[in-house]
């Protein structure tokens, strides 16, 4: 594995449930032309699936890596995920990565998934995925993942050349951060977290690598960062405030990991009325999220303010920043601004 250095002008871009597809593809094409290292798409809520987006992005780009940021290890069995990545690798040879996490509550249970022992499950899942991508015939009976006598068929005219698709774990909690470098290529550091969280997370990643004799500098660890950009910085912060409130209310582990109090996060959740939010609940909860919290957890404001905020995450140890587009009307401006990130 190669050695990875933090910063050095590297940058990615990530699209959540926005912008519209013509703008998304134009931005992806521009990011690719500007030398962005990676392009990511969300699949965290029931908004857009990552596979459709990745295929479209692959068709309009030639150089940047492409990945979900992140999908989950429950809704697609490992062999189906391997088939999906093998197909996308045909479309974008050598450019695919897999960002994958253990999902979150209550979404998982609402779709009928019992997230038992998430660390055990994702470790077993990645092992099976890697072996299938290496074109092994796999029989595997783990505690939670089971495969019997399977191998990838591949397309009829495709040479059977083993593939390695880098796997980045969407880890937030301390156990997953510590364990991820022991079975995956790296970690995609979560968004809606603070730079102080990043520093702690990177220390845990390095400790986990060292525990198994792996060079910590080989562990990939970029960070997605919520980014609302506007020449009117206050307007940008208001956009981030809405998204931040929603995530802190529906996925409390994110805020707790950054040091927010359990009482504060619980009140956000209560005001929202659970997830999905009840009518008017999101607006009630937003009143608790002031500009100090927005600036602590996001890169929001003018272009210069967004770049300065992203730099704080890199200074805290993130390998490189991946702004997550929250202001669809300034999507192209975000690409242009971060093309100059150093």
CSV table of C-alpha atoms in Angstrom, one decimal:
chain,number,residue,atom,x,y,z
A,1,UNK,CA,0.0,0.0,0.0
A,2,UNK,CA,1.1,3.5,-0.7
A,3,UNK,CA,1.9,6.1,2.0
A,4,UNK,CA,-0.7,8.8,2.4
A,5,UNK,CA,0.1,12.3,3.6
A,6,UNK,CA,-2.5,14.8,5.0
A,7,UNK,CA,-3.3,17.9,3.0
A,8,UNK,CA,-0.9,18.6,0.0
A,9,UNK,CA,-3.7,20.2,-2.0
A,10,UNK,CA,-5.7,17.0,-2.4
A,11,UNK,CA,-9.5,17.4,-2.4
A,12,UNK,CA,-12.7,15.5,-3.2
A,13,UNK,CA,-16.4,16.5,-3.7
A,14,UNK,CA,-19.5,14.8,-2.3
A,15,UNK,CA,-23.1,15.0,-3.4
A,16,UNK,CA,-25.9,14.2,-0.9
A,17,UNK,CA,-29.5,14.4,-2.1
A,18,UNK,CA,-28.7,17.5,-4.2
A,19,UNK,CA,-28.2,19.1,-6.7
A,20,UNK,CA,-30.4,18.1,-9.7
A,21,UNK,CA,-28.7,15.5,-11.9
A,22,UNK,CA,-27.7,17.8,-14.8
A,23,UNK,CA,-25.9,20.0,-12.3
A,24,UNK,CA,-24.4,17.1,-10.4
A,25,UNK,CA,-23.0,15.6,-13.6
A,26,UNK,CA,-21.7,19.0,-14.8
A,27,UNK,CA,-20.0,19.5,-11.4
A,28,UNK,CA,-18.5,16.0,-11.4
A,29,UNK,CA,-17.1,16.5,-14.9
A,30,UNK,CA,-15.6,19.9,-13.8
A,31,UNK,CA,-14.2,18.4,-10.6
A,32,UNK,CA,-12.6,15.6,-12.7
A,33,UNK,CA,-11.1,18.2,-15.0
A,34,UNK,CA,-9.8,20.3,-12.1
A,35,UNK,CA,-7.9,17.4,-10.7
A,36,UNK,CA,-10.1,16.4,-7.7
A,37,UNK,CA,-9.0,13.1,-6.2
A,38,UNK,CA,-12.4,11.6,-5.6
A,39,UNK,CA,-16.1,12.0,-6.2
A,40,UNK,CA,-18.6,10.7,-3.6
A,41,UNK,CA,-22.4,10.2,-3.4
A,42,UNK,CA,-24.6,9.7,-0.4
A,43,UNK,CA,-26.8,6.7,0.4
A,44,UNK,CA,-27.6,7.4,4.0
A,45,UNK,CA,-31.3,8.1,3.8
A,46,UNK,CA,-34.0,6.9,1.4
A,47,UNK,CA,-33.3,9.7,-1.0
A,48,UNK,CA,-31.0,8.5,-3.8
A,49,UNK,CA,-29.2,5.2,-4.3
A,50,UNK,CA,-25.5,5.4,-4.9
A,51,UNK,CA,-25.2,2.9,-7.7
A,52,UNK,CA,-27.3,4.9,-10.2
A,53,UNK,CA,-25.3,8.0,-9.4
A,54,UNK,CA,-21.9,6.3,-9.6
A,55,UNK,CA,-22.6,4.8,-13.0
A,56,UNK,CA,-23.7,8.2,-14.4
A,57,UNK,CA,-20.6,9.9,-12.9
A,58,UNK,CA,-18.4,7.2,-14.4
A,59,UNK,CA,-19.7,8.0,-17.8
A,60,UNK,CA,-18.8,11.7,-17.7
A,61,UNK,CA,-15.4,11.4,-15.9
A,62,UNK,CA,-12.0,9.9,-16.8
A,63,UNK,CA,-9.7,10.3,-13.8
A,64,UNK,CA,-11.2,10.8,-10.4
A,65,UNK,CA,-12.0,8.0,-8.0
A,66,UNK,CA,-15.7,7.3,-7.4
A,67,UNK,CA,-17.4,5.9,-4.3
A,68,UNK,CA,-20.5,5.9,-2.1
A,69,UNK,CA,-20.0,8.0,1.0
A,70,UNK,CA,-21.3,5.7,2.4
A,71,UNK,CA,-23.6,2.7,1.6
A,72,UNK,CA,-24.4,0.1,4.2
A,73,UNK,CA,-23.3,-3.5,4.8
A,74,UNK,CA,-26.8,-4.9,5.3
A,75,UNK,CA,-29.1,-4.1,2.4
A,76,UNK,CA,-27.0,-5.7,-0.3
A,77,UNK,CA,-25.3,-9.1,0.5
A,78,UNK,CA,-21.6,-9.1,0.0
A,79,UNK,CA,-21.8,-11.1,-3.3
A,80,UNK,CA,-24.3,-8.6,-4.8
A,81,UNK,CA,-22.0,-5.7,-3.7
A,82,UNK,CA,-19.0,-7.4,-5.3
A,83,UNK,CA,-21.0,-7.9,-8.5
A,84,UNK,CA,-22.0,-4.2,-8.4
A,85,UNK,CA,-18.4,-3.0,-8.0
A,86,UNK,CA,-17.1,-5.4,-10.6
A,87,UNK,CA,-19.6,-3.9,-13.1
A,88,UNK,CA,-18.7,-0.3,-12.2
A,89,UNK,CA,-15.1,-1.3,-12.5
A,90,UNK,CA,-15.8,-2.1,-16.1
A,91,UNK,CA,-17.2,1.4,-16.6
A,92,UNK,CA,-14.4,3.1,-14.7
A,93,UNK,CA,-11.4,0.8,-14.6
A,94,UNK,CA,-9.3,1.2,-11.5
A,95,UNK,CA,-11.3,4.2,-10.3
A,96,UNK,CA,-13.9,2.6,-8.0
A,97,UNK,CA,-13.8,2.6,-4.2
A,98,UNK,CA,-16.3,1.3,-1.7
A,99,UNK,CA,-17.3,3.5,1.2
A,100,UNK,CA,-19.4,1.4,3.6
A,101,UNK,CA,-20.8,1.6,7.1
A,102,UNK,CA,-22.9,-0.3,9.5
A,103,UNK,CA,-26.0,1.8,8.9
A,104,UNK,CA,-27.9,3.6,11.6
A,105,UNK,CA,-31.0,3.6,13.7
A,106,UNK,CA,-33.9,4.0,13.4
A,107,UNK,CA,-33.6,3.6,9.6
A,108,UNK,CA,-32.2,0.1,9.7
A,109,UNK,CA,-35.0,-1.3,11.9
A,110,UNK,CA,-37.6,0.6,9.9
A,111,UNK,CA,-36.7,-1.4,6.8
A,112,UNK,CA,-36.5,-4.7,8.7
A,113,UNK,CA,-32.8,-5.0,9.4
A,114,UNK,CA,-31.6,-6.3,12.8
A,115,UNK,CA,-28.2,-4.6,13.2
A,116,UNK,CA,-26.7,-7.2,15.5
A,117,UNK,CA,-23.0,-6.9,16.3
A,118,UNK,CA,-22.3,-4.3,13.6
A,119,UNK,CA,-18.5,-4.5,14.0
A,120,UNK,CA,-18.5,-8.3,13.6
A,121,UNK,CA,-20.9,-8.1,10.7
A,122,UNK,CA,-19.0,-5.5,8.7
A,123,UNK,CA,-15.6,-7.2,9.3
A,124,UNK,CA,-17.0,-10.5,7.9
A,125,UNK,CA,-18.7,-8.7,5.1
A,126,UNK,CA,-15.5,-7.0,3.9
A,127,UNK,CA,-13.6,-10.2,4.1
A,128,UNK,CA,-16.1,-11.9,1.8
A,129,UNK,CA,-16.2,-8.9,-0.5
A,130,UNK,CA,-12.4,-8.7,-0.8
A,131,UNK,CA,-12.1,-12.5,-1.6
A,132,UNK,CA,-14.8,-12.3,-4.2
A,133,UNK,CA,-13.2,-9.3,-5.9
A,134,UNK,CA,-10.0,-11.4,-6.0
A,135,UNK,CA,-12.0,-13.9,-8.0
A,136,UNK,CA,-11.8,-16.6,-5.3
A,137,UNK,CA,-14.4,-19.3,-5.0
A,138,UNK,CA,-15.7,-18.5,-1.5
A,139,UNK,CA,-17.4,-20.6,1.1
A,140,UNK,CA,-17.6,-18.6,4.4
A,141,UNK,CA,-19.6,-19.3,7.5
A,142,UNK,CA,-19.1,-16.4,9.9
A,143,UNK,CA,-21.3,-15.4,12.8
A,144,UNK,CA,-23.4,-13.1,10.7
A,145,UNK,CA,-22.2,-13.5,7.0
A,146,UNK,CA,-22.7,-16.8,5.2
A,147,UNK,CA,-21.7,-17.6,1.6
A,148,UNK,CA,-21.7,-21.1,0.0
A,149,UNK,CA,-19.5,-22.0,-3.0
A,150,UNK,CA,-19.7,-18.6,-4.8
A,151,UNK,CA,-17.5,-16.8,-7.2
A,152,UNK,CA,-18.0,-13.8,-9.5
A,153,UNK,CA,-19.1,-14.8,-13.0
A,154,UNK,CA,-18.1,-11.4,-14.6
A,155,UNK,CA,-19.3,-10.4,-18.1
A,156,UNK,CA,-18.9,-13.0,-20.8
A,157,UNK,CA,-16.0,-11.4,-22.6
A,158,UNK,CA,-14.2,-10.0,-19.6
A,159,UNK,CA,-10.8,-11.4,-18.7
A,160,UNK,CA,-10.7,-13.0,-15.2
A,161,UNK,CA,-8.2,-10.6,-13.7
A,162,UNK,CA,-8.5,-10.2,-9.9
A,163,UNK,CA,-9.6,-6.7,-8.7
A,164,UNK,CA,-8.8,-4.8,-5.6
A,165,UNK,CA,-11.5,-2.2,-4.7
A,166,UNK,CA,-10.3,0.0,-1.8
A,167,UNK,CA,-12.7,-0.3,1.1
A,168,UNK,CA,-13.2,2.7,3.4
A,169,UNK,CA,-15.3,2.2,6.5
A,170,UNK,CA,-17.7,4.9,7.5
A,171,UNK,CA,-16.7,4.8,11.1
A,172,UNK,CA,-17.8,7.2,13.8
A,173,UNK,CA,-17.6,5.4,17.2
A,174,UNK,CA,-14.3,4.6,18.9
A,175,UNK,CA,-14.5,0.8,18.5
A,176,UNK,CA,-15.1,1.0,14.7
A,177,UNK,CA,-12.4,3.6,14.3
A,178,UNK,CA,-9.9,1.5,16.1
A,179,UNK,CA,-10.9,-1.7,14.2
A,180,UNK,CA,-11.3,-0.4,10.7
A,181,UNK,CA,-7.6,-0.3,9.7
A,182,UNK,CA,-7.3,-3.9,10.8
A,183,UNK,CA,-9.6,-5.2,8.0
A,184,UNK,CA,-10.1,-2.4,5.5
A,185,UNK,CA,-8.0,0.0,3.4
A,186,UNK,CA,-9.1,3.0,5.4
A,187,UNK,CA,-11.8,5.2,7.0
A,188,UNK,CA,-14.1,7.8,5.6
A,189,UNK,CA,-14.3,10.3,8.5
A,190,UNK,CA,-17.9,11.4,9.1
A,191,UNK,CA,-19.4,14.8,8.5
A,192,UNK,CA,-21.3,16.9,11.0
A,193,UNK,CA,-18.4,16.4,13.4
A,194,UNK,CA,-15.9,18.9,14.8
A,195,UNK,CA,-12.1,19.2,14.1
A,196,UNK,CA,-11.5,18.1,17.7
A,197,UNK,CA,-13.4,14.9,16.9
A,198,UNK,CA,-11.2,14.5,13.8
A,199,UNK,CA,-8.0,14.7,15.9
A,200,UNK,CA,-9.3,12.0,18.3
A,201,UNK,CA,-10.6,9.8,15.5
A,202,UNK,CA,-7.2,9.9,13.6
A,203,UNK,CA,-5.4,8.9,16.8
A,204,UNK,CA,-7.7,5.9,17.2
A,205,UNK,CA,-7.2,4.9,13.6
A,206,UNK,CA,-3.4,5.1,14.0
A,207,UNK,CA,-3.6,3.1,17.2
A,208,UNK,CA,-5.7,0.4,15.6
A,209,UNK,CA,-3.2,0.1,12.7
A,210,UNK,CA,-0.2,-0.1,15.0
A,211,UNK,CA,-1.9,-2.8,17.1
A,212,UNK,CA,-1.7,-5.2,14.1
A,213,UNK,CA,1.6,-4.1,12.9
A,214,UNK,CA,0.3,-2.0,10.0
A,215,UNK,CA,2.0,1.3,9.1
A,216,UNK,CA,-0.6,4.0,10.1
A,217,UNK,CA,0.5,6.1,7.2
A,218,UNK,CA,-1.0,3.5,4.8
A,219,UNK,CA,-4.5,4.0,6.2
A,220,UNK,CA,-6.6,6.2,3.9
A,221,UNK,CA,-8.6,8.7,6.0
A,222,UNK,CA,-10.2,11.6,4.1
A,223,UNK,CA,-13.1,13.5,5.6
A,224,UNK,CA,-16.5,14.5,4.3
A,225,UNK,CA,-17.4,18.0,5.5
A,226,UNK,CA,-20.8,19.6,5.3
A,227,UNK,CA,-20.4,22.7,3.1
A,228,UNK,CA,-22.9,25.5,2.5
A,229,UNK,CA,-21.3,28.3,0.4
A,230,UNK,CA,-22.8,31.7,-0.4
A,231,UNK,CA,-21.4,35.2,-0.7
A,232,UNK,CA,-24.0,35.9,2.0
A,233,UNK,CA,-22.4,33.9,4.8
A,234,UNK,CA,-25.4,34.2,7.1
A,235,UNK,CA,-27.6,32.6,4.5
A,236,UNK,CA,-25.1,29.8,4.0
A,237,UNK,CA,-25.1,29.1,7.8
A,238,UNK,CA,-28.9,28.9,7.8
A,239,UNK,CA,-28.7,26.2,5.2
A,240,UNK,CA,-26.2,24.2,7.2
A,241,UNK,CA,-28.2,24.8,10.4
A,242,UNK,CA,-31.2,22.9,8.9
A,243,UNK,CA,-29.1,19.9,7.7
A,244,UNK,CA,-27.0,19.8,10.9
A,245,UNK,CA,-30.2,19.9,13.1
A,246,UNK,CA,-31.7,17.0,11.1
A,247,UNK,CA,-28.5,14.9,11.4
A,248,UNK,CA,-28.0,15.6,15.1
A,249,UNK,CA,-31.6,14.8,15.8
A,250,UNK,CA,-31.8,11.6,13.8
A,251,UNK,CA,-28.3,10.3,14.3
A,252,UNK,CA,-27.4,11.4,17.8
A,253,UNK,CA,-24.1,9.3,17.8
A,254,UNK,CA,-22.6,11.9,15.5
A,255,UNK,CA,-23.1,14.8,18.0
A,256,UNK,CA,-22.2,12.7,21.0
A,257,UNK,CA,-18.9,11.7,19.3
A,258,UNK,CA,-18.0,15.4,19.0
A,259,UNK,CA,-18.7,16.2,22.7
A,260,UNK,CA,-22.2,17.5,22.6
A,261,UNK,CA,-24.1,16.7,25.8
A,262,UNK,CA,-26.6,13.8,25.8
A,263,UNK,CA,-29.2,16.2,27.2
A,264,UNK,CA,-28.7,18.7,24.3
A,265,UNK,CA,-28.9,16.0,21.7
A,266,UNK,CA,-32.0,14.5,23.4
A,267,UNK,CA,-33.8,17.8,23.4
A,268,UNK,CA,-33.0,18.2,19.7
A,269,UNK,CA,-34.6,14.8,19.1
A,270,UNK,CA,-37.6,15.5,21.2
A,271,UNK,CA,-38.3,18.8,19.5
A,272,UNK,CA,-38.0,17.1,16.1
A,273,UNK,CA,-40.5,14.5,17.2
A,274,UNK,CA,-38.3,11.6,16.2
A,275,UNK,CA,-37.4,10.6,12.6
A,276,UNK,CA,-38.8,11.4,10.2
A,277,UNK,CA,-39.5,14.7,11.9
A,278,UNK,CA,-43.1,15.5,12.7
A,279,UNK,CA,-44.6,18.6,11.0
A,280,UNK,CA,-42.8,21.7,12.3
A,281,UNK,CA,-40.4,19.6,14.4
A,282,UNK,CA,-37.3,20.4,12.4
A,283,UNK,CA,-38.0,24.1,12.7
A,284,UNK,CA,-38.5,23.9,16.5
A,285,UNK,CA,-35.2,22.0,16.9
A,286,UNK,CA,-33.3,24.4,14.7
A,287,UNK,CA,-33.8,27.1,17.3
A,288,UNK,CA,-31.3,25.2,19.5
A,289,UNK,CA,-28.5,25.2,16.9
A,290,UNK,CA,-26.8,28.6,16.9
A,291,UNK,CA,-24.0,29.9,14.7
A,292,UNK,CA,-21.3,28.7,17.1
A,293,UNK,CA,-22.5,25.1,16.7
A,294,UNK,CA,-22.8,25.5,12.9
A,295,UNK,CA,-19.3,26.8,12.6
A,296,UNK,CA,-18.0,24.0,14.9
A,297,UNK,CA,-19.5,21.2,12.8
A,298,UNK,CA,-19.5,22.5,9.2
A,299,UNK,CA,-17.7,24.5,6.6
A,300,UNK,CA,-20.3,27.3,6.0
A,301,UNK,CA,-20.2,30.9,4.8
A,302,UNK,CA,-18.3,32.7,2.0
A,303,UNK,CA,-15.8,30.8,-0.2
A,304,UNK,CA,-12.9,32.0,2.0
A,305,UNK,CA,-14.7,31.0,5.2
A,306,UNK,CA,-15.5,27.5,3.8
A,307,UNK,CA,-11.9,26.9,2.7
A,308,UNK,CA,-10.6,28.1,6.1
A,309,UNK,CA,-13.0,25.7,7.9
A,310,UNK,CA,-11.9,22.8,5.7
A,311,UNK,CA,-8.3,23.6,6.5
A,312,UNK,CA,-9.1,23.1,10.2
A,313,UNK,CA,-10.1,19.5,9.6
A,314,UNK,CA,-6.9,18.8,7.6
A,315,UNK,CA,-4.8,20.5,10.3
A,316,UNK,CA,-6.6,18.2,12.8
A,317,UNK,CA,-5.4,15.1,10.8
A,318,UNK,CA,-7.9,14.5,8.0
A,319,UNK,CA,-6.0,13.2,4.9
A,320,UNK,CA,-7.9,15.6,2.6
A,321,UNK,CA,-11.3,17.4,2.7
A,322,UNK,CA,-14.4,16.3,0.8
A,323,UNK,CA,-16.9,19.1,0.9
A,324,UNK,CA,-20.5,17.8,0.9
A,325,UNK,CA,-22.7,20.2,-1.2
A,326,UNK,CA,-25.5,21.6,0.9
A,327,UNK,CA,-26.2,24.7,-1.3
A,328,UNK,CA,-27.2,23.2,-4.7
A,329,UNK,CA,-27.4,26.7,-6.3
A,330,UNK,CA,-23.6,27.2,-5.6
A,331,UNK,CA,-22.5,23.7,-6.6
A,332,UNK,CA,-20.2,24.9,-9.3
A,333,UNK,CA,-18.8,27.6,-7.1
A,334,UNK,CA,-17.9,25.0,-4.5
A,335,UNK,CA,-16.0,23.0,-7.1
A,336,UNK,CA,-14.2,26.2,-8.3
A,337,UNK,CA,-13.3,27.3,-4.7
A,338,UNK,CA,-12.0,23.9,-3.6
A,339,UNK,CA,-10.0,23.5,-6.8
A,340,UNK,CA,-7.7,26.1,-5.1
A,341,UNK,CA,-7.5,24.3,-1.8
A,342,UNK,CA,-4.0,24.0,-0.4
